[in-house]
Coordinates of C-alpha atoms in Angstrom, one line a residue:
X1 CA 0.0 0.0 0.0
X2 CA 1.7 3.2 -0.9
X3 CA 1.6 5.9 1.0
X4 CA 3.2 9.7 0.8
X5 CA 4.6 9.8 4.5
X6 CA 7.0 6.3 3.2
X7 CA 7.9 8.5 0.2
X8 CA 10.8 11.4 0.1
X9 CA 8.3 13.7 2.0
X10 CA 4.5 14.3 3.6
X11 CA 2.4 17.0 3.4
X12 CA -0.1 15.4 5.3
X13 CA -1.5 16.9 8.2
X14 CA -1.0 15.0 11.5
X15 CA -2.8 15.5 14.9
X16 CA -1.3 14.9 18.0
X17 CA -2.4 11.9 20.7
X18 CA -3.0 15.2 22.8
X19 CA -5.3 16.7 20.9
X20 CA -8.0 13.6 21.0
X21 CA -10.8 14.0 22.5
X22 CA -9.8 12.1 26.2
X23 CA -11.9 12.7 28.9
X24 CA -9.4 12.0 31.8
X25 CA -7.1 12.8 34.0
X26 CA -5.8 9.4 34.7
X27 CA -7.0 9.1 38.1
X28 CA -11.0 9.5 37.1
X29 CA -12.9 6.0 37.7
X30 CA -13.8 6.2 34.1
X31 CA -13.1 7.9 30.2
X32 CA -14.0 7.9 26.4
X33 CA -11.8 8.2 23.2
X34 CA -14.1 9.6 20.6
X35 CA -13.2 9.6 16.7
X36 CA -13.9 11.8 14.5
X37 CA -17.6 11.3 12.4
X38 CA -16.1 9.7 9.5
X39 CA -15.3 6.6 12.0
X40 CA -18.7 4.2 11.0
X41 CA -17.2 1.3 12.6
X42 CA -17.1 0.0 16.1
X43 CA -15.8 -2.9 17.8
X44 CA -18.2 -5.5 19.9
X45 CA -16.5 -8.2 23.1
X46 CA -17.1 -11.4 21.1
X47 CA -13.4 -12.0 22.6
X48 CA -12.8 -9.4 24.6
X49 CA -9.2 -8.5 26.4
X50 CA -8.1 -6.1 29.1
X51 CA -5.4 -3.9 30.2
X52 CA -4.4 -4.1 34.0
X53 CA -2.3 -2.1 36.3
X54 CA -2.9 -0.9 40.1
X55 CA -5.2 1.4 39.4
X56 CA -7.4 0.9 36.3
X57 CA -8.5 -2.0 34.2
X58 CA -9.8 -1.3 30.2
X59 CA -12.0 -3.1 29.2
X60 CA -11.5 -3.2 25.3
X61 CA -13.0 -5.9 22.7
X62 CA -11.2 -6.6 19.2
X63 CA -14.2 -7.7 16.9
X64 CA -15.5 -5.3 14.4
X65 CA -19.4 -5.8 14.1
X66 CA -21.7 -3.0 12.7
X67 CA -21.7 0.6 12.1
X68 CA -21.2 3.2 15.0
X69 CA -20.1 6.7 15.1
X70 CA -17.5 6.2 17.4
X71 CA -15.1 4.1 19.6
X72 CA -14.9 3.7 23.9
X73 CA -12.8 2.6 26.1
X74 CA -14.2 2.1 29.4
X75 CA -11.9 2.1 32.6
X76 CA -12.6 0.4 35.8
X77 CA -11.1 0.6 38.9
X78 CA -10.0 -2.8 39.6
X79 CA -6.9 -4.3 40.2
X80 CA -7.2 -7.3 38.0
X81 CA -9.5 -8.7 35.6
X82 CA -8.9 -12.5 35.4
X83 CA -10.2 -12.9 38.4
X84 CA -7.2 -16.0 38.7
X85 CA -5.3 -15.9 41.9
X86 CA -2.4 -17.1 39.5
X87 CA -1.4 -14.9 37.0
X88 CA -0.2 -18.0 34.5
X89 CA -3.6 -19.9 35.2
X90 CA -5.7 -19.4 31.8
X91 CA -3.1 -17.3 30.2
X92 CA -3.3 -16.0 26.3
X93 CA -1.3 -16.8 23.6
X94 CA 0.7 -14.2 22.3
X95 CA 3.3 -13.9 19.2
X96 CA 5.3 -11.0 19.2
X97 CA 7.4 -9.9 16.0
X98 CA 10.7 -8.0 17.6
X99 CA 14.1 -7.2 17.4
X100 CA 16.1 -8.0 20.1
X101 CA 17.0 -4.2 22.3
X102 CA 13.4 -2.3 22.3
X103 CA 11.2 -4.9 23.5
X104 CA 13.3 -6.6 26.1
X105 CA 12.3 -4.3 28.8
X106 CA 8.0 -4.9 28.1
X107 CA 9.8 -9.2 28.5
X108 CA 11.0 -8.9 32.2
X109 CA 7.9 -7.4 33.3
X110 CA 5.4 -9.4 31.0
X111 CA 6.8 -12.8 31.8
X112 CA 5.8 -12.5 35.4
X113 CA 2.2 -12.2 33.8
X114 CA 2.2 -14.5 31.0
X115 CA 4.9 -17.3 29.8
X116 CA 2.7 -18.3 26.7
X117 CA 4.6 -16.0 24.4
X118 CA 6.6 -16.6 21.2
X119 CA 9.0 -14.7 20.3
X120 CA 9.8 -14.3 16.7
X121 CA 12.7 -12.2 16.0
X122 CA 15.2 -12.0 12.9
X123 CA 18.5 -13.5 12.0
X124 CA 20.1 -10.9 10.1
X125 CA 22.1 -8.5 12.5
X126 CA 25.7 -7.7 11.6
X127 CA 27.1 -5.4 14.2
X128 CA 28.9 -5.5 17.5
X129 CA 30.0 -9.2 18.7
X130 CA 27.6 -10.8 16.2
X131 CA 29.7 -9.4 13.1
X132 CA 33.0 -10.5 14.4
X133 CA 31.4 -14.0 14.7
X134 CA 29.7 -14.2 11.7
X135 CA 32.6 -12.9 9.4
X136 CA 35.0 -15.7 10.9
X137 CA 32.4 -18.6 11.5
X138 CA 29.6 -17.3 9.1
X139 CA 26.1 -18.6 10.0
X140 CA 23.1 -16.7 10.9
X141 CA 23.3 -13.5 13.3
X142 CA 22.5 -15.1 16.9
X143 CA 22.6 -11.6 19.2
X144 CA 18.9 -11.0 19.0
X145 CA 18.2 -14.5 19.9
X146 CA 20.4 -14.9 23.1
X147 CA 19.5 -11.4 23.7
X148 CA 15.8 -12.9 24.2
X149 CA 16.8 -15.9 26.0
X150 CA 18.4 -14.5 28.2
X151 CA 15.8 -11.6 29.3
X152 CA 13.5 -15.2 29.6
X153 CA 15.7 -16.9 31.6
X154 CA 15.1 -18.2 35.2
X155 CA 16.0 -16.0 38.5
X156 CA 14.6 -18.3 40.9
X157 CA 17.7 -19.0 42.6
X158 CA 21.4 -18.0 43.0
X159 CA 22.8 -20.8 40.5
X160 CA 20.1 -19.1 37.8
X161 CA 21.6 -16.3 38.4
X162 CA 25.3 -16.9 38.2
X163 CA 24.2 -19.0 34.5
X164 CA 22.6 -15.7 33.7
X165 CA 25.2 -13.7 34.8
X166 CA 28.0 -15.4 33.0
X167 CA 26.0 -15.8 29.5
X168 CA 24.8 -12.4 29.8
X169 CA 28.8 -11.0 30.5
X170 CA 30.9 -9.3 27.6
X171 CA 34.7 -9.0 27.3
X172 CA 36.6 -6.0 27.5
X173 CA 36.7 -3.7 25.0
X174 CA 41.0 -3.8 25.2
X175 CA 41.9 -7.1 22.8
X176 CA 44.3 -8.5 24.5
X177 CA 42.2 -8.1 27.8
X178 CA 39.0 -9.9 26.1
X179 CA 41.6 -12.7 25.1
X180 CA 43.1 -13.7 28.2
X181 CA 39.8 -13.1 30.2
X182 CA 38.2 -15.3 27.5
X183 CA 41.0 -18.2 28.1
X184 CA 40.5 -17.8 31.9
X185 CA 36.7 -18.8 30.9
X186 CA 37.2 -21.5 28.7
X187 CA 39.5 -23.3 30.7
X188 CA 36.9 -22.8 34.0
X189 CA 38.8 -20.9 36.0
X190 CA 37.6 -17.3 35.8
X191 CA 35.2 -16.1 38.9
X192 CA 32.7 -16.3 36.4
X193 CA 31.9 -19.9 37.1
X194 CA 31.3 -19.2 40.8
X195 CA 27.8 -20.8 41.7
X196 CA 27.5 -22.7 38.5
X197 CA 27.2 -26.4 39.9
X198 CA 29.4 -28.7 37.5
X199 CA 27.1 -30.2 35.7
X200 CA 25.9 -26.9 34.4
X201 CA 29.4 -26.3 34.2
X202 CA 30.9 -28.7 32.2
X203 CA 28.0 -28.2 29.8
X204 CA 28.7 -24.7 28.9
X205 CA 32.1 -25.5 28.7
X206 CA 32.0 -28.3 26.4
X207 CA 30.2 -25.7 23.4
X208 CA 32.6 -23.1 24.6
X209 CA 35.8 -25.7 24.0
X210 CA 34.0 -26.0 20.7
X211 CA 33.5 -22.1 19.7
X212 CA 37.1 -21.9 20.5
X213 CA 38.2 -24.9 18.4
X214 CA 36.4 -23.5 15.5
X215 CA 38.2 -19.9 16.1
X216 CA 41.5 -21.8 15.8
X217 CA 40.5 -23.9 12.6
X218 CA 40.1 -20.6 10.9
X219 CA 43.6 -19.4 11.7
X220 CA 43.9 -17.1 8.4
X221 CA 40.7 -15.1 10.2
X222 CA 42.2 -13.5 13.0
X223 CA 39.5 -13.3 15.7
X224 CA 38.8 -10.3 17.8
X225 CA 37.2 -10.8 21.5
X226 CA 36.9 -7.3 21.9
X227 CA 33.3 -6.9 23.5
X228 CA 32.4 -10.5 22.8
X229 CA 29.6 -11.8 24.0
X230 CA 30.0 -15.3 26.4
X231 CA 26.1 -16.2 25.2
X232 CA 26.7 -15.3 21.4
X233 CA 30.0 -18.0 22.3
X234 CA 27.8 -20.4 23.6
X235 CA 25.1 -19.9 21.0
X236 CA 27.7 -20.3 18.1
X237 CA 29.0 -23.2 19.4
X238 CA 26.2 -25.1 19.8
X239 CA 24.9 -24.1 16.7
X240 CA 27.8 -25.4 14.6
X241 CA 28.0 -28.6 16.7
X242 CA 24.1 -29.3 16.4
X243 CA 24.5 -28.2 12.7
X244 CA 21.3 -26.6 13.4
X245 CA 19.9 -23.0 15.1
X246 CA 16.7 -24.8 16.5
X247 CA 19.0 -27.3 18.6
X248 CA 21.4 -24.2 20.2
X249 CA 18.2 -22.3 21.0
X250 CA 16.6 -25.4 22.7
X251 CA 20.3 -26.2 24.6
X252 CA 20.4 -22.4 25.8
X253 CA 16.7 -22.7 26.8
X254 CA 17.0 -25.7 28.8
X255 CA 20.3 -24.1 30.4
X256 CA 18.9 -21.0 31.6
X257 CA 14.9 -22.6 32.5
X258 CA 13.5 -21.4 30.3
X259 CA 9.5 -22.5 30.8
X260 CA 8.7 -24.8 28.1
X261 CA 5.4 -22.4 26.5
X262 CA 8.1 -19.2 26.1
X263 CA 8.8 -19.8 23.0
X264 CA 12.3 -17.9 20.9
X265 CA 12.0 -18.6 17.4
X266 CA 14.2 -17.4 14.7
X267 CA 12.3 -16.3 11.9
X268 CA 14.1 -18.1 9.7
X269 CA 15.8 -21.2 10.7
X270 CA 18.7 -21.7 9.1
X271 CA 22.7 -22.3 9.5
X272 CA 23.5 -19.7 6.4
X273 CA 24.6 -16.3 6.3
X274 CA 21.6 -13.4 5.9
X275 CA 22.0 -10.2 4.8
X276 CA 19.4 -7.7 5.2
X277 CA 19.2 -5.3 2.4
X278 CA 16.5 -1.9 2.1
X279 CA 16.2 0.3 -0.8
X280 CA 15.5 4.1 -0.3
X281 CA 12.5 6.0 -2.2
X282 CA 15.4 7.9 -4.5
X283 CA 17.1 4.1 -5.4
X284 CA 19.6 4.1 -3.3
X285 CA 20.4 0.1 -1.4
X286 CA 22.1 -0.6 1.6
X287 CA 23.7 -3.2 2.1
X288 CA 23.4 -4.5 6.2
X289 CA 21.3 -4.2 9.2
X290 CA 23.5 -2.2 10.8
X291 CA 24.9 -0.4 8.2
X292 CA 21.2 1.0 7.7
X293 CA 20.2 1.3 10.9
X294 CA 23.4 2.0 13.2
X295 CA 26.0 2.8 10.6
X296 CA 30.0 2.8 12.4
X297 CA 33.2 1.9 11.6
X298 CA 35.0 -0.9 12.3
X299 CA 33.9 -4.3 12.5
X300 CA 33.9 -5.1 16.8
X301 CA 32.0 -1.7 18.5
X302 CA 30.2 -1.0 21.3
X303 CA 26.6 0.2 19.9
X304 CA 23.9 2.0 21.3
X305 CA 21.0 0.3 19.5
X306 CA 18.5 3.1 21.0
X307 CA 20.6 6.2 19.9
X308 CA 19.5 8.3 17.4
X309 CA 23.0 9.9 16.8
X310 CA 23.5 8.2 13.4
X311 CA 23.2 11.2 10.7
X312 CA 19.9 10.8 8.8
X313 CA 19.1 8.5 5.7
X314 CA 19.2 10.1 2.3
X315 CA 16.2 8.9 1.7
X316 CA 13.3 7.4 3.3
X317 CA 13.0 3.7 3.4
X318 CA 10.9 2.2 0.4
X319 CA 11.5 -1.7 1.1
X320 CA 13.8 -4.7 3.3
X321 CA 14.7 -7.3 1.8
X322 CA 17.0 -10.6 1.8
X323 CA 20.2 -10.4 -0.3
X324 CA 23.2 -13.1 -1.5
X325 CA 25.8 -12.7 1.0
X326 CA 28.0 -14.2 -2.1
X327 CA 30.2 -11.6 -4.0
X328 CA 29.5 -8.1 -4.2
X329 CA 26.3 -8.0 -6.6
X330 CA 24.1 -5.7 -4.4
X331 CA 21.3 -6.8 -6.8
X332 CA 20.7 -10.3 -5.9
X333 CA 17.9 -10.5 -4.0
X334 CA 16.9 -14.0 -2.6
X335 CA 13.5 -15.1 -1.1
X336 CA 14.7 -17.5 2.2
X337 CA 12.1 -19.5 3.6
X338 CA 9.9 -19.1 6.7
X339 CA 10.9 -21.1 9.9
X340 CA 7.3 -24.0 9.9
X341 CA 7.2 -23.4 13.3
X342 CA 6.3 -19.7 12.8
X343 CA 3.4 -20.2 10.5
X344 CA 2.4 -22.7 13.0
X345 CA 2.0 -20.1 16.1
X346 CA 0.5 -17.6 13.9
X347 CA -2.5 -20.0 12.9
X348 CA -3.0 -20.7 16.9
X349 CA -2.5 -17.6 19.4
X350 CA -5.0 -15.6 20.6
X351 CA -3.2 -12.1 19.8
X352 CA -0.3 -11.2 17.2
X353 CA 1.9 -8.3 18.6
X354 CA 4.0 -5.8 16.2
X355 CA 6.5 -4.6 18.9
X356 CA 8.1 -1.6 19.2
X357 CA 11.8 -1.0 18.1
X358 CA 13.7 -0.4 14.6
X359 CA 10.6 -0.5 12.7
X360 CA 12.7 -1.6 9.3
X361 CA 15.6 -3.5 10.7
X362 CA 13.9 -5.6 13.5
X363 CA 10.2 -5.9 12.8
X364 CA 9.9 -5.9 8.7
X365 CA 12.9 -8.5 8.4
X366 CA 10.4 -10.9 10.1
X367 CA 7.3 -9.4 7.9
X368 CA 8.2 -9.3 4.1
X369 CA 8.8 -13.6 4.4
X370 CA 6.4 -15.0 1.8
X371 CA 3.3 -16.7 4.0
X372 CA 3.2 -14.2 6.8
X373 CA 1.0 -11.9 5.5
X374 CA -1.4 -14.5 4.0
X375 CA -1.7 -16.0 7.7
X376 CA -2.2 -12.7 9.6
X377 CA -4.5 -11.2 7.1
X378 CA -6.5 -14.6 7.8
X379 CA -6.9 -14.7 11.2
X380 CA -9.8 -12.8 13.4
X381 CA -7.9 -11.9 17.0
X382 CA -6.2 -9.2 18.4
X383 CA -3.5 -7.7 15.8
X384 CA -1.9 -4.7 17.9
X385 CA 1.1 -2.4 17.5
X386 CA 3.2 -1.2 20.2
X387 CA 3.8 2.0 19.0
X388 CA 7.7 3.8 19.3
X389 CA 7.9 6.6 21.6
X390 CA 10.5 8.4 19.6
X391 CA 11.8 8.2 15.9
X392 CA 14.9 7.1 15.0
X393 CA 16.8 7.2 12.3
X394 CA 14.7 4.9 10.2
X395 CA 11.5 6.7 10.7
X396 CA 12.1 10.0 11.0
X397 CA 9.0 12.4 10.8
X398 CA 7.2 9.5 11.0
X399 CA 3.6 9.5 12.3
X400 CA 1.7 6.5 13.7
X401 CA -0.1 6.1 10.3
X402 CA 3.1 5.7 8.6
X403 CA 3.9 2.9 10.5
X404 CA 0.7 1.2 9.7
X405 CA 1.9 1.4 6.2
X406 CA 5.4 0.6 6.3
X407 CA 3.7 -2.4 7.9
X408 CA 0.8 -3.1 5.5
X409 CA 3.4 -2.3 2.4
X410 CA 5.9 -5.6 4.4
X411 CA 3.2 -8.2 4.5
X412 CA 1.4 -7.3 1.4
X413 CA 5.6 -7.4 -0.2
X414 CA 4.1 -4.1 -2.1
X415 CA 7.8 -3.0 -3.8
X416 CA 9.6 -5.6 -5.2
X417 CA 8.1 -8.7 -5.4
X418 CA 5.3 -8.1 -7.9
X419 CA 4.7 -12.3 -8.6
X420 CA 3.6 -12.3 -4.9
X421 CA 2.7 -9.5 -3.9
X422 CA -0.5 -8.9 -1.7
X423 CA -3.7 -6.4 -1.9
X424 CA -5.0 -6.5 1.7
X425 CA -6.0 -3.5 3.5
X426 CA -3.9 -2.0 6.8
X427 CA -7.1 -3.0 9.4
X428 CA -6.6 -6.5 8.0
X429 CA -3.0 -6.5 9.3
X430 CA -3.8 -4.5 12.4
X431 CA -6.5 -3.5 14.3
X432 CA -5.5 -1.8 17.9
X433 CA -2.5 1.2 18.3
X434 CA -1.0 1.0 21.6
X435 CA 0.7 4.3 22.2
X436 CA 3.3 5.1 25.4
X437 CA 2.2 7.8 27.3
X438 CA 4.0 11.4 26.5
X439 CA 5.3 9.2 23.1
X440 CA 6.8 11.6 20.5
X441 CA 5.2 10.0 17.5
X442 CA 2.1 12.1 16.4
X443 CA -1.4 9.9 15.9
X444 CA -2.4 11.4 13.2
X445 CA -6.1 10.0 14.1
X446 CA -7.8 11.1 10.2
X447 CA -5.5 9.2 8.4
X448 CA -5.6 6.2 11.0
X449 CA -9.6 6.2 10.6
X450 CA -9.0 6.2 6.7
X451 CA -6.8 3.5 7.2
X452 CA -10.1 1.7 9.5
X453 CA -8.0 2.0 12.6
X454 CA -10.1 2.1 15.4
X455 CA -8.2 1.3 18.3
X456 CA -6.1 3.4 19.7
X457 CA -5.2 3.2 23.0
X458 CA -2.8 5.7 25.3
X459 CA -0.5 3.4 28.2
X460 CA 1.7 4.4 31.0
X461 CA 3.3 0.1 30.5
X462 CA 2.5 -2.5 27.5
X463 CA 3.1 -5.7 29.7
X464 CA -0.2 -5.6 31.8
X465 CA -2.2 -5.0 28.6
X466 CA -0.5 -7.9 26.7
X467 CA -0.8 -10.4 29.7
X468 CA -4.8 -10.0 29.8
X469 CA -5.2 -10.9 26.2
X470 CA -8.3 -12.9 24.9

């Protein structure tokens, strides 16, 4: 779906979240979001879902049914609305499409609500500790993906914690530092190891051996450990000695107890090397994730995935896509496929969850895969976008519309893909805007009630929303 605020500019006007019409103050028992008149839809509770938090519950419902001049939300002062004395008894099903920085804060506080949640995130990172290990070993990015695990990990008890602790740890930034610290891990004797019991031990020991065998056995590839991530170690190890992404992330889940329905699925499984390509509305292509989103130099860096810093895109973005990471042709564009398992979540949970973060390096990666789009278009549940509170350098001047189209234009594969491309409309993708309180991206509510947006929804915390689900 094209859409002027994706192209080089917008002269579209925008309207603030503040200058809804709200009828609270936050602290009132109850309140009403009205749309404009051109809004003849409404939504009815055939499966209705809740947001929670000590103070107020809304009641929402995610089923359009018949004709209405406008849309409520009604707030009640309860505590809780499941009405379980366990928050995991009866819990939704969630899927959430993320990268793996932005949404890790909404995981620690929504897993204490909910463990039914799959995380699909993308393989295609190439910055930081991730690049060094993926230009020497090759393979799929894993950062995201231990990123996740790790936020899902258990903290039960002190030998969770020291696990945690040592697969969350990075190196030193000073080489020869990172290498000696690294041989004082690998060979179990750094503090590190304190509270790991030995049969934990020996087993993260045995794929870190194995990451370091396969550093040596590229000797022409001199290996940095600057920075270097102990669980992207792990993670590549297992990887390469499973032969198979899947097998690490189940190893690294069962290491760190993870619960069994907490799901961390790479979008595409696969042991090959992804590059994530975009082109620009003037024709320009980038070549890598971080290169479009975080550009720096130099290979091994510490980055600040939620800066803004980076100087601004010549362009705005037009598409993402998957390129050959053979040669140098910046033209060869390659269609991978989906990971089964994904498709198979999608046709199952009760809610599908666009997160916030890098809108075109984390979330689209993950959307412009052949299948997704047919499956979300087809399902009737909760579809709802966690909405960034600031730009960044990817979506600049952005308004929340804008988003909704970058989105629609990813799962329909609008530019690019013409054989397969799709022709459904943005409600069918998504049908509820959650937007942070005092967010800096303007709802530009017209164009979001063009768009058959109904739903939009101001928070103070995503988690207690997403937990009550149905």
């Amino acid at each position: 779906m094209a859409d002027s605020c994706l192209g080089p500019s917008s002269s579209k006007p925008t309207t603030l979240f503040s200058q809804l019409s709200i009828h609270t103050s936050w602290t009132c028992p109850s309140f009403s979001l009205s749309l404009p008149s051109p809004c003849n839809f409404s939504f009815t509770a055939k499966k209705p879902f809740f947001f929670s938090s000590s103070s107020s519950s809304f009641l929402m419902s995610s089923i359009p049914n018949g004709p209405s001049n406008s849309t409520r939300f009604i707030a009640q002062n309860t505590h809780c609305s499941s009405g379980s004395s366990s928050p995991h008894n009866n819990q939704p099903s969630l899927l959430v499409f993320s990268g793996g920085t932005a949404f890790n804060g909404v995981v620690e506080e929504l897993k204490k609500l909910t463990t039914g949640v799959a995380h699909v995130l993308p393989v295609s990172d190439d910055g930081g500790s991730t690049a060094e290990i993926v230009r020497v070993l090759g393979g799929p990015a894993v950062g995201d993906i231990r990123s996740r695990c790790l936020r899902l990990s258990d903290q039960s008890t002190s030998e969770a914690l020291a696990v945690r602790t040592l697969l969350g740890y990075r190196l030193p930034l000073e080489a020869q530092v990172a290498k000696s610290e690294w041989y004082d891990i690998v060979e179990g004797q750094h503090p590190l190891w304190k509270g790991v019991s030995k049969p934990y031990r020996e087993t993260i020991r045995a794929f870190l051996v194995y990451f370091q065998d396969q550093i040596l056995r590229h000797a022409d590839e001199l290996f940095s450990f600057s920075n270097g991530s102990i669980g992207n170690f792990f993670f590549a190890g297992a990887r390469i000695f499973f032969r198979s992404l899947d097998a690490a992330i189940f190893l690294f889940s069962r290491v760190s107890d993870i619960p069994t329905d907490s799901l961390v699925l790479p979008v595409i499984s696969t042991n090959d090397r992804l590059t994530l390509g975009c082109e620009l509305w003037d024709g320009t292509i980038i070549r890598g994730q971080n290169e479009i989103s975080h550009p720096s130099k130099g290979s091994v860096q510490t980055i600040d995935k939620g800066s803004s810093s980076a100087s601004a895109l010549p362009a705005r973005i037009k598409r993402m896509f998957y390129m050959s990471s053979e040669g140098c042709n910046l033209l060869h564009e390659v269609f991978p496929s989906v990971n089964p398992t994904v498709f198979e979540k999608l046709q199952s949970v009760d809610c599908i969850v666009f997160a916030m973060g890098s809108l075109f390096t984390s979330i689209c990666p993950s959307l412009v895969l052949r299948g997704i789009g047919e499956i979300i278009s087809s399902r009737w549940c909760p579809k709802v976008l966690l909405l960034n509170g600031t730009p960044d350098r990817e979506t600049s001047g952005f308004t929340a519309s804008c988003f909704v189209t970058a989105i629609t234009d990813a799962l329909n594969r609008t530019y690019g893909d013409p054989e397969n491309c799709l022709k459904n409309t943005p409600n069918q993708y998504i049908n509820t805007i959650l937007v942070p309180k005092d967010g800096q991206i303007p709802v530009d509510v017209e164009v979001l009630t063009a768009q058959r947006i109904f739903h939009v929804v101001c928070l103070w915390h995503y988690a207690f929303f997403l937990a009550e689900v149905r």
